[in-house]
PDB file of C-alpha atoms and ligand atoms in Angstrom:
ATOM      1  CA  MET A 200     118.004  10.983 -78.493  1.00  0.00           C
ATOM      2  CA  THR A 201     117.014  13.826 -80.918  1.00  0.00           C
ATOM      3  CA  LYS A 202     119.889  16.217 -81.420  1.00  0.00           C
ATOM      4  CA  PRO A 203     119.401  20.032 -80.921  1.00  0.00           C
ATOM      5  CA  VAL A 204     119.792  21.880 -84.178  1.00  0.00           C
ATOM      6  CA  ILE A 205     120.249  25.231 -82.584  1.00  0.00           C
ATOM      7  CA  THR A 206     120.829  25.735 -78.665  1.00  0.00           C
ATOM      8  CA  LEU A 207     120.792  29.022 -76.935  1.00  0.00           C
ATOM      9  CA  LYS A 208     122.672  28.956 -73.837  1.00  0.00           C
ATOM     10  CA  ASN A 209     122.264  31.803 -71.046  1.00  0.00           C
ATOM     11  CA  ALA A 210     121.548  34.140 -73.970  1.00  0.00           C
ATOM     12  CA  ASN A 211     121.288  37.824 -73.223  1.00  0.00           C
ATOM     13  CA  ILE A 212     120.895  40.885 -75.220  1.00  0.00           C
ATOM     14  CA  THR A 213     121.102  44.150 -73.259  1.00  0.00           C
ATOM     15  CA  VAL A 214     120.190  47.482 -75.351  1.00  0.00           C
ATOM     16  CA  PRO A 215     121.905  50.784 -74.701  1.00  0.00           C
ATOM     17  CA  ASN A 216     118.988  51.960 -72.612  1.00  0.00           C
ATOM     18  CA  GLY A 217     119.747  49.218 -70.145  1.00  0.00           C
ATOM     19  CA  ASN A 218     116.907  46.979 -71.121  1.00  0.00           C
ATOM     20  CA  LYS A 219     117.303  43.314 -71.331  1.00  0.00           C
ATOM     21  CA  ILE A 220     115.487  42.189 -74.394  1.00  0.00           C
ATOM     22  CA  LEU A 221     116.611  38.665 -74.191  1.00  0.00           C
ATOM     23  CA  ASP A 222     117.217  37.671 -70.543  1.00  0.00           C
ATOM     24  CA  ASP A 223     119.167  34.742 -69.902  1.00  0.00           C
ATOM     25  CA  MET A 224     117.455  32.337 -72.238  1.00  0.00           C
ATOM     26  CA  ASN A 225     117.906  28.727 -72.489  1.00  0.00           C
ATOM     27  CA  LEU A 226     116.322  26.929 -75.311  1.00  0.00           C
ATOM     28  CA  GLU A 227     116.963  23.643 -77.230  1.00  0.00           C
ATOM     29  CA  ILE A 228     115.408  23.350 -80.710  1.00  0.00           C
ATOM     30  CA  LEU A 229     115.353  19.708 -81.412  1.00  0.00           C
ATOM     31  CA  ASP A 230     115.714  18.278 -84.885  1.00  0.00           C
ATOM     32  CA  GLY A 231     111.878  18.003 -86.392  1.00  0.00           C
ATOM     33  CA  ASP A 232     110.547  20.376 -83.796  1.00  0.00           C
ATOM     34  CA  PHE A 233     107.663  22.537 -85.062  1.00  0.00           C
ATOM     35  CA  ILE A 234     107.500  25.164 -82.406  1.00  0.00           C
ATOM     36  CA  THR A 235     104.564  27.896 -82.266  1.00  0.00           C
ATOM     37  CA  VAL A 236     105.616  30.967 -80.604  1.00  0.00           C
ATOM     38  CA  LEU A 237     103.443  33.282 -78.502  1.00  0.00           C
ATOM     39  CA  GLY A 238     103.733  36.465 -76.497  1.00  0.00           C
ATOM     40  CA  THR A 239     102.714  39.966 -76.257  1.00  0.00           C
ATOM     41  CA  ASN A 240     104.000  42.784 -78.571  1.00  0.00           C
ATOM     42  CA  GLY A 241     107.408  43.546 -77.344  1.00  0.00           C
ATOM     43  CA  ALA A 242     107.792  40.324 -75.537  1.00  0.00           C
ATOM     44  CA  GLY A 243     111.048  39.452 -77.497  1.00  0.00           C
ATOM     45  CA  LYS A 244     110.009  37.025 -80.070  1.00  0.00           C
ATOM     46  CA  SER A 245     111.455  38.738 -83.058  1.00  0.00           C
ATOM     47  CA  THR A 246     114.539  39.349 -80.834  1.00  0.00           C
ATOM     48  CA  LEU A 247     114.645  35.658 -80.425  1.00  0.00           C
ATOM     49  CA  PHE A 248     114.782  35.059 -84.146  1.00  0.00           C
ATOM     50  CA  ASN A 249     117.398  37.880 -84.547  1.00  0.00           C
ATOM     51  CA  ALA A 250     119.827  36.132 -82.042  1.00  0.00           C
ATOM     52  CA  ILE A 251     119.129  32.717 -83.632  1.00  0.00           C
ATOM     53  CA  ALA A 252     119.630  34.290 -87.293  1.00  0.00           C
ATOM     54  CA  GLY A 253     122.672  36.407 -86.184  1.00  0.00           C
ATOM     55  CA  ASN A 254     121.122  39.808 -86.817  1.00  0.00           C
ATOM     56  CA  LEU A 255     121.435  40.786 -83.151  1.00  0.00           C
ATOM     57  CA  SER A 256     124.655  39.713 -81.399  1.00  0.00           C
ATOM     58  CA  LEU A 257     124.286  38.509 -77.702  1.00  0.00           C
ATOM     59  CA  SER A 258     125.751  40.565 -74.926  1.00  0.00           C
ATOM     60  CA  ASP A 259     126.403  37.411 -73.159  1.00  0.00           C
ATOM     61  CA  GLY A 260     125.816  33.692 -73.561  1.00  0.00           C
ATOM     62  CA  GLN A 261     126.237  31.528 -76.523  1.00  0.00           C
ATOM     63  CA  VAL A 262     124.464  30.181 -79.482  1.00  0.00           C
ATOM     64  CA  PHE A 263     125.339  26.711 -80.917  1.00  0.00           C
ATOM     65  CA  HIS A 264     124.689  24.851 -84.217  1.00  0.00           C
ATOM     66  CA  GLY A 265     124.622  21.332 -83.128  1.00  0.00           C
ATOM     67  CA  ASP A 266     127.951  21.020 -81.150  1.00  0.00           C
ATOM     68  CA  ARG A 267     129.466  24.042 -83.058  1.00  0.00           C
ATOM     69  CA  ASP A 268     129.697  27.276 -81.338  1.00  0.00           C
ATOM     70  CA  ILE A 269     128.175  30.044 -83.670  1.00  0.00           C
ATOM     71  CA  THR A 270     127.947  32.909 -81.346  1.00  0.00           C
ATOM     72  CA  ASN A 271     130.395  34.904 -83.394  1.00  0.00           C
ATOM     73  CA  LEU A 272     129.251  33.913 -86.907  1.00  0.00           C
ATOM     74  CA  SER A 273     127.509  36.642 -88.782  1.00  0.00           C
ATOM     75  CA  ALA A 274     124.226  36.657 -90.146  1.00  0.00           C
ATOM     76  CA  VAL A 275     125.337  36.424 -93.776  1.00  0.00           C
ATOM     77  CA  GLU A 276     127.272  33.207 -92.607  1.00  0.00           C
ATOM     78  CA  ARG A 277     124.139  31.692 -90.919  1.00  0.00           C
ATOM     79  CA  THR A 278     121.937  32.238 -94.200  1.00  0.00           C
ATOM     80  CA  GLN A 279     123.186  28.807 -95.394  1.00  0.00           C
ATOM     81  CA  MET A 280     121.386  27.113 -92.642  1.00  0.00           C
ATOM     82  CA  ILE A 281     118.416  29.358 -91.719  1.00  0.00           C
ATOM     83  CA  GLY A 282     115.319  30.395 -93.682  1.00  0.00           C
ATOM     84  CA  ARG A 283     113.307  33.099 -92.555  1.00  0.00           C
ATOM     85  CA  VAL A 284     109.848  34.702 -93.445  1.00  0.00           C
ATOM     86  CA  PHE A 285     108.786  37.992 -92.119  1.00  0.00           C
ATOM     87  CA  GLN A 286     105.306  39.630 -91.679  1.00  0.00           C
ATOM     88  CA  ASP A 287     105.690  42.187 -94.495  1.00  0.00           C
ATOM     89  CA  PRO A 288     104.859  40.616 -97.843  1.00  0.00           C
ATOM     90  CA  LYS A 289     107.284  43.101 -99.319  1.00  0.00           C
ATOM     91  CA  MET A 290     110.283  41.566 -97.459  1.00  0.00           C
ATOM     92  CA  GLY A 291     111.969  38.304 -98.868  1.00  0.00           C
ATOM     93  CA  THR A 292     111.102  38.576-102.594  1.00  0.00           C
ATOM     94  CA  ALA A 293     112.650  40.926-105.217  1.00  0.00           C
ATOM     95  CA  PRO A 294     109.630  42.893-106.508  1.00  0.00           C
ATOM     96  CA  ARG A 295     110.774  43.394-110.164  1.00  0.00           C
ATOM     97  CA  MET A 296     111.833  39.864-110.687  1.00  0.00           C
ATOM     98  CA  THR A 297     109.264  37.343-111.714  1.00  0.00           C
ATOM     99  CA  VAL A 298     107.952  34.502-109.567  1.00  0.00           C
ATOM    100  CA  ALA A 299     110.268  32.004-111.487  1.00  0.00           C
ATOM    101  CA  GLU A 300     113.124  34.307-111.309  1.00  0.00           C
ATOM    102  CA  ASN A 301     112.858  34.800-107.634  1.00  0.00           C
ATOM    103  CA  LEU A 302     112.504  30.926-107.067  1.00  0.00           C
ATOM    104  CA  LEU A 303     115.671  30.538-109.163  1.00  0.00           C
ATOM    105  CA  LEU A 304     117.504  33.062-106.765  1.00  0.00           C
ATOM    106  CA  SER A 305     116.409  31.202-103.645  1.00  0.00           C
ATOM    107  CA  GLU A 306     118.307  28.398-105.043  1.00  0.00           C
ATOM    108  CA  LYS A 307     121.467  30.112-104.506  1.00  0.00           C
ATOM    109  CA  ARG A 308     120.755  30.890-100.999  1.00  0.00           C
ATOM    110  CA  GLY A 309     124.101  31.112 -98.890  1.00  0.00           C
ATOM    111  CA  GLN A 310     125.979  31.459-102.358  1.00  0.00           C
ATOM    112  CA  ARG A 311     127.048  34.459-104.168  1.00  0.00           C
ATOM    113  CA  ARG A 312     124.282  35.835-105.770  1.00  0.00           C
ATOM    114  CA  THR A 313     124.230  37.254-109.376  1.00  0.00           C
ATOM    115  CA  LEU A 314     121.894  40.206-110.317  1.00  0.00           C
ATOM    116  CA  ARG A 315     119.689  38.410-112.289  1.00  0.00           C
ATOM    117  CA  PRO A 316     119.855  34.601-112.197  1.00  0.00           C
ATOM    118  CA  ARG A 317     120.240  32.574-115.431  1.00  0.00           C
ATOM    119  CA  GLY A 318     119.223  29.066-116.079  1.00  0.00           C
ATOM    120  CA  LEU A 319     115.393  29.063-116.143  1.00  0.00           C
ATOM    121  CA  ASN A 320     114.655  26.156-118.566  1.00  0.00           C
ATOM    122  CA  ASN A 321     111.528  24.127-119.013  1.00  0.00           C
ATOM    123  CA  ALA A 322     112.399  21.446-116.486  1.00  0.00           C
ATOM    124  CA  LYS A 323     112.991  24.249-114.091  1.00  0.00           C
ATOM    125  CA  LEU A 324     109.782  25.880-114.922  1.00  0.00           C
ATOM    126  CA  MET A 325     107.800  22.587-114.622  1.00  0.00           C
ATOM    127  CA  GLU A 326     109.332  22.052-111.260  1.00  0.00           C
ATOM    128  CA  TYR A 327     108.296  25.482-110.050  1.00  0.00           C
ATOM    129  CA  ARG A 328     104.652  25.126-111.251  1.00  0.00           C
ATOM    130  CA  ARG A 329     104.596  21.747-109.211  1.00  0.00           C
ATOM    131  CA  ILE A 330     105.758  23.597-106.034  1.00  0.00           C
ATOM    132  CA  THR A 331     103.595  26.640-106.511  1.00  0.00           C
ATOM    133  CA  ALA A 332     100.640  24.561-107.187  1.00  0.00           C
ATOM    134  CA  GLN A 333     100.995  23.067-103.578  1.00  0.00           C
ATOM    135  CA  MET A 334     100.272  26.482-102.104  1.00  0.00           C
ATOM    136  CA  GLY A 335      96.771  26.233-103.524  1.00  0.00           C
ATOM    137  CA  ASN A 336      96.339  30.007-104.327  1.00  0.00           C
ATOM    138  CA  ASP A 337      96.785  30.266-107.962  1.00  0.00           C
ATOM    139  CA  LEU A 338     100.494  31.077-107.981  1.00  0.00           C
ATOM    140  CA  ASP A 339     101.270  28.367-110.251  1.00  0.00           C
ATOM    141  CA  ASN A 340      99.572  30.390-113.054  1.00  0.00           C
ATOM    142  CA  ARG A 341     101.656  33.457-112.292  1.00  0.00           C
ATOM    143  CA  LEU A 342     105.419  32.344-112.733  1.00  0.00           C
ATOM    144  CA  GLN A 343     105.964  34.901-115.156  1.00  0.00           C
ATOM    145  CA  THR A 344     104.479  37.739-113.059  1.00  0.00           C
ATOM    146  CA  ALA A 345     106.594  40.204-111.104  1.00  0.00           C
ATOM    147  CA  ALA A 346     106.502  39.413-107.428  1.00  0.00           C
ATOM    148  CA  GLY A 347     105.689  43.203-106.853  1.00  0.00           C
ATOM    149  CA  ASP A 348     102.360  42.529-108.886  1.00  0.00           C
ATOM    150  CA  LEU A 349     101.147  39.463-106.740  1.00  0.00           C
ATOM    151  CA  SER A 350      98.496  39.690-104.178  1.00  0.00           C
ATOM    152  CA  GLY A 351      99.697  39.699-100.614  1.00  0.00           C
ATOM    153  CA  GLY A 352      98.960  36.159 -99.821  1.00  0.00           C
ATOM    154  CA  GLN A 353     100.473  35.046-103.199  1.00  0.00           C
ATOM    155  CA  ARG A 354     103.681  37.032-102.148  1.00  0.00           C
ATOM    156  CA  GLN A 355     103.746  35.385 -98.733  1.00  0.00           C
ATOM    157  CA  ALA A 356     103.605  31.997-100.326  1.00  0.00           C
ATOM    158  CA  LEU A 357     106.590  32.794-102.683  1.00  0.00           C
ATOM    159  CA  SER A 358     108.485  34.052 -99.630  1.00  0.00           C
ATOM    160  CA  PHE A 359     107.665  30.783 -98.083  1.00  0.00           C
ATOM    161  CA  LEU A 360     108.781  28.736-100.878  1.00  0.00           C
ATOM    162  CA  MET A 361     111.774  30.654-101.333  1.00  0.00           C
ATOM    163  CA  ALA A 362     112.756  30.358 -97.695  1.00  0.00           C
ATOM    164  CA  THR A 363     112.476  26.531 -97.974  1.00  0.00           C
ATOM    165  CA  ARG A 364     113.777  25.712-101.605  1.00  0.00           C
ATOM    166  CA  VAL A 365     117.071  24.901-100.245  1.00  0.00           C
ATOM    167  CA  LYS A 366     115.958  22.865 -97.321  1.00  0.00           C
ATOM    168  CA  PRO A 367     116.913  24.820 -94.206  1.00  0.00           C
ATOM    169  CA  GLU A 368     118.138  23.298 -91.125  1.00  0.00           C
ATOM    170  CA  LEU A 369     115.763  25.818 -89.291  1.00  0.00           C
ATOM    171  CA  LEU A 370     112.922  27.673 -90.653  1.00  0.00           C
ATOM    172  CA  LEU A 371     111.931  30.817 -88.870  1.00  0.00           C
ATOM    173  CA  LEU A 372     108.459  32.506 -89.563  1.00  0.00           C
ATOM    174  CA  ASP A 373     107.646  35.697 -88.152  1.00  0.00           C
ATOM    175  CA  GLU A 374     104.090  36.311 -88.353  1.00  0.00           C
ATOM    176  CA  HIS A 375     104.136  35.349 -91.811  1.00  0.00           C
ATOM    177  CA  THR A 376     100.224  35.129 -92.104  1.00  0.00           C
ATOM    178  CA  ALA A 377      99.589  38.325 -90.071  1.00  0.00           C
ATOM    179  CA  ALA A 378      99.330  40.844 -92.753  1.00  0.00           C
ATOM    180  CA  LEU A 379      96.645  38.798 -94.747  1.00  0.00           C
ATOM    181  CA  ASP A 380      93.062  38.510 -94.525  1.00  0.00           C
ATOM    182  CA  PRO A 381      91.413  35.606 -92.416  1.00  0.00           C
ATOM    183  CA  LYS A 382      90.736  33.487 -95.184  1.00  0.00           C
ATOM    184  CA  THR A 383      94.231  34.020 -96.908  1.00  0.00           C
ATOM    185  CA  SER A 384      95.945  33.773 -93.920  1.00  0.00           C
ATOM    186  CA  ALA A 385      94.070  30.570 -92.891  1.00  0.00           C
ATOM    187  CA  GLN A 386      94.894  29.092 -96.477  1.00  0.00           C
ATOM    188  CA  LEU A 387      98.797  29.944 -96.053  1.00  0.00           C
ATOM    189  CA  MET A 388      98.814  28.452 -92.528  1.00  0.00           C
ATOM    190  CA  ASP A 389      97.252  25.314 -94.014  1.00  0.00           C
ATOM    191  CA  ALA A 390      99.929  25.131 -96.818  1.00  0.00           C
ATOM    192  CA  THR A 391     102.589  26.026 -94.113  1.00  0.00           C
ATOM    193  CA  ASN A 392     101.760  23.206 -92.141  1.00  0.00           C
ATOM    194  CA  GLN A 393     101.621  20.615 -94.953  1.00  0.00           C
ATOM    195  CA  GLN A 394     105.037  21.803 -96.191  1.00  0.00           C
ATOM    196  CA  VAL A 395     106.768  21.785 -92.456  1.00  0.00           C
ATOM    197  CA  THR A 396     105.102  18.247 -91.971  1.00  0.00           C
ATOM    198  CA  GLU A 397     105.866  16.587 -95.453  1.00  0.00           C
ATOM    199  CA  ASN A 398     109.497  17.886 -95.560  1.00  0.00           C
ATOM    200  CA  HIS A 399     110.271  17.050 -91.993  1.00  0.00           C
ATOM    201  CA  LEU A 400     111.400  20.703 -91.399  1.00  0.00           C
ATOM    202  CA  THR A 401     112.379  22.170 -88.054  1.00  0.00           C
ATOM    203  CA  ALA A 402     110.564  25.457 -87.657  1.00  0.00           C
ATOM    204  CA  LEU A 403     109.742  28.086 -85.189  1.00  0.00           C
ATOM    205  CA  MET A 404     106.364  30.047 -85.873  1.00  0.00           C
ATOM    206  CA  ILE A 405     105.295  33.240 -84.089  1.00  0.00           C
ATOM    207  CA  THR A 406     101.746  33.787 -84.229  1.00  0.00           C
ATOM    208  CA  HIS A 407      99.269  35.743 -82.406  1.00  0.00           C
ATOM    209  CA  ASN A 408      96.422  33.432 -83.033  1.00  0.00           C
ATOM    210  CA  LEU A 409      96.054  31.247 -80.255  1.00  0.00           C
ATOM    211  CA  SER A 410      94.134  28.535 -81.905  1.00  0.00           C
ATOM    212  CA  ASP A 411      96.843  28.194 -84.642  1.00  0.00           C
ATOM    213  CA  ALA A 412      99.336  28.036 -81.855  1.00  0.00           C
ATOM    214  CA  MET A 413      97.650  25.212 -80.074  1.00  0.00           C
ATOM    215  CA  HIS A 414      96.605  23.381 -83.121  1.00  0.00           C
ATOM    216  CA  TYR A 415      99.923  23.583 -85.138  1.00  0.00           C
ATOM    217  CA  GLY A 416     103.213  22.211 -84.325  1.00  0.00           C
ATOM    218  CA  ASN A 417     104.340  19.813 -81.674  1.00  0.00           C
ATOM    219  CA  ARG A 418     105.776  22.182 -79.195  1.00  0.00           C
ATOM    220  CA  LEU A 419     104.761  25.739 -78.008  1.00  0.00           C
ATOM    221  CA  ILE A 420     106.730  28.480 -76.114  1.00  0.00           C
ATOM    222  CA  ILE A 421     105.388  31.709 -74.647  1.00  0.00           C
ATOM    223  CA  LEU A 422     107.808  34.502 -74.304  1.00  0.00           C
ATOM    224  CA  ASN A 423     107.557  37.445 -71.870  1.00  0.00           C
ATOM    225  CA  ALA A 424     109.887  40.198 -71.281  1.00  0.00           C
ATOM    226  CA  GLY A 425     112.602  38.200 -72.994  1.00  0.00           C
ATOM    227  CA  LYS A 426     112.148  35.125 -70.997  1.00  0.00           C
ATOM    228  CA  ILE A 427     110.454  31.772 -71.899  1.00  0.00           C
ATOM    229  CA  VAL A 428     107.662  31.488 -69.341  1.00  0.00           C
ATOM    230  CA  LEU A 429     105.964  28.240 -70.888  1.00  0.00           C
ATOM    231  CA  ASP A 430     107.528  25.463 -72.963  1.00  0.00           C
ATOM    232  CA  VAL A 431     105.448  22.382 -73.635  1.00  0.00           C
ATOM    233  CA  ARG A 432     105.560  19.729 -76.130  1.00  0.00           C
ATOM    234  CA  ASP A 433     103.493  16.655 -77.251  1.00  0.00           C
ATOM    235  CA  GLU A 434     100.982  15.613 -74.913  1.00  0.00           C
ATOM    236  CA  ALA A 435     101.330  18.732 -72.504  1.00  0.00           C
ATOM    237  CA  LYS A 436     100.687  20.833 -75.392  1.00  0.00           C
ATOM    238  CA  ASN A 437      97.604  18.864 -76.618  1.00  0.00           C
ATOM    239  CA  GLN A 438      96.105  19.356 -73.297  1.00  0.00           C
ATOM    240  CA  LEU A 439      96.347  23.190 -73.229  1.00  0.00           C
ATOM    241  CA  THR A 440      93.224  25.300 -73.278  1.00  0.00           C
ATOM    242  CA  GLU A 441      93.014  28.609 -74.449  1.00  0.00           C
ATOM    243  CA  GLU A 442      91.948  29.787 -71.055  1.00  0.00           C
ATOM    244  CA  GLU A 443      95.341  28.387 -69.371  1.00  0.00           C
ATOM    245  CA  LEU A 444      97.346  29.960 -72.307  1.00  0.00           C
ATOM    246  CA  LEU A 445      95.856  33.345 -71.805  1.00  0.00           C
ATOM    247  CA  LYS A 446      96.823  33.484 -68.052  1.00  0.00           C
ATOM    248  CA  TYR A 447     100.301  33.706 -69.448  1.00  0.00           C
ATOM    249  CA  PHE A 448      99.383  36.922 -71.094  1.00  0.00           C
ATOM    250  CA  ALA A 449      98.536  38.476 -67.875  1.00  0.00           C
ATOM    251  CA  ILE A 450     101.699  38.457 -66.345  1.00  0.00           C
TER     252      ILE A 450
HETATM  253  N1  ADP B 545     117.933  46.274 -81.938  1.00  0.00           N
HETATM  254  C1  ADP B 545     117.233  46.867 -80.882  1.00  0.00           C
HETATM  255  N2  ADP B 545     117.554  47.820 -80.164  1.00  0.00           N
HETATM  256  C2  ADP B 545     116.811  48.373 -79.158  1.00  0.00           C
HETATM  257  N3  ADP B 545     115.810  47.557 -78.674  1.00  0.00           N
HETATM  258  C3  ADP B 545     115.230  46.795 -79.441  1.00  0.00           C
HETATM  259  C4  ADP B 545     116.026  46.129 -80.721  1.00  0.00           C
HETATM  260  N4  ADP B 545     115.023  45.268 -81.105  1.00  0.00           N
HETATM  261  C5  ADP B 545     114.280  45.029 -80.274  1.00  0.00           C
HETATM  262  N5  ADP B 545     114.102  46.057 -79.198  1.00  0.00           N
HETATM  263  C6  ADP B 545     113.207  46.264 -78.114  1.00  0.00           C
HETATM  264  O1  ADP B 545     113.067  44.695 -77.609  1.00  0.00           O
HETATM  265  C7  ADP B 545     111.719  44.345 -77.114  1.00  0.00           C
HETATM  266  C8  ADP B 545     111.338  43.462 -77.813  1.00  0.00           C
HETATM  267  O2  ADP B 545     111.143  43.349 -79.078  1.00  0.00           O
HETATM  268  P1  ADP B 545     110.417  42.410 -80.278  1.00  0.00           P
HETATM  269  O3  ADP B 545     111.544  41.287 -79.965  1.00  0.00           O
HETATM  270  O4  ADP B 545     110.622  42.901 -81.536  1.00  0.00           O
HETATM  271  O5  ADP B 545     109.223  41.941 -79.684  1.00  0.00           O
HETATM  272  P2  ADP B 545     108.148  41.075 -80.348  1.00  0.00           P
HETATM  273  O6  ADP B 545     107.705  39.958 -79.304  1.00  0.00           O
HETATM  274  O7  ADP B 545     106.854  41.950 -80.403  1.00  0.00           O
HETATM  275  O8  ADP B 545     108.707  40.549 -81.782  1.00  0.00           O
HETATM  276  C9  ADP B 545     110.928  45.673 -77.504  1.00  0.00           C
HETATM  277  O9  ADP B 545     110.851  46.490 -76.434  1.00  0.00           O
HETATM  278  C10 ADP B 545     111.650  46.396 -78.561  1.00  0.00           C
HETATM  279  O10 ADP B 545     111.632  47.969 -78.763  1.00  0.00           O
HETATM  280 MG1   MG B 546     108.131  40.769 -83.640  1.00  0.00          MG
END
């Protein structure tokens, strides 16, 4: 049996106005799962990520990391195991630092950070050239460029590399290609899939692109009003049609 990396048990988040933005959710994220996450705006997708990452605390229920109850562990204490990429290219990278400096900084995830990291030797630069080249968007020729001067696609590719530089036990991708033009978005999606697959990452990826959600990953979940309304994997996922998926959006 594959073990769960993260488990949500009857997880609830009720906000001050009384809304249940996470509604008694049960979810086992298994080691090696690549889960695509769908749902209308406001369905609770980012809330699910916040609950897992510890940015929002549960009103009721539990979060487990393996067998360990981490419900009361802070977001900072969870950064060691969780990598996250957001929709906004401005998040996740330090704009005044170069690409190489950002990558070096990301190697200290979960440790104390210095303001400007030291230790950028030739061996490191060669390694960064190799990993940035895999993103296929010329980022390898921008190692000395400030992150703030990159294109949106390059900056998201950098955010992705930073989130995975120290292999996270769980990678959370929150519409990380949504702010990019269609061609750049497709290109980053391809690179993402390659990295997740080759490095055997366990990942959740929120997307509004139905075809990406069906095409990538081994499992697909749909959220509605803080609940999981569909959870399919493998063969059942492969057999989904766009028409069927759309029904879940009409709830
Ligand atoms: N910290 C919060 N306080 C109050 N309401 C919140 C908070 N975070 C999210 N919400 C509400 O919860 C619902 C789900 O939000 P979210 O998870 O961001 O949706 P999405 O599926 O679009 O990512 C929305 O109605 C949103 O306004
Ligand atoms: Mg969201």
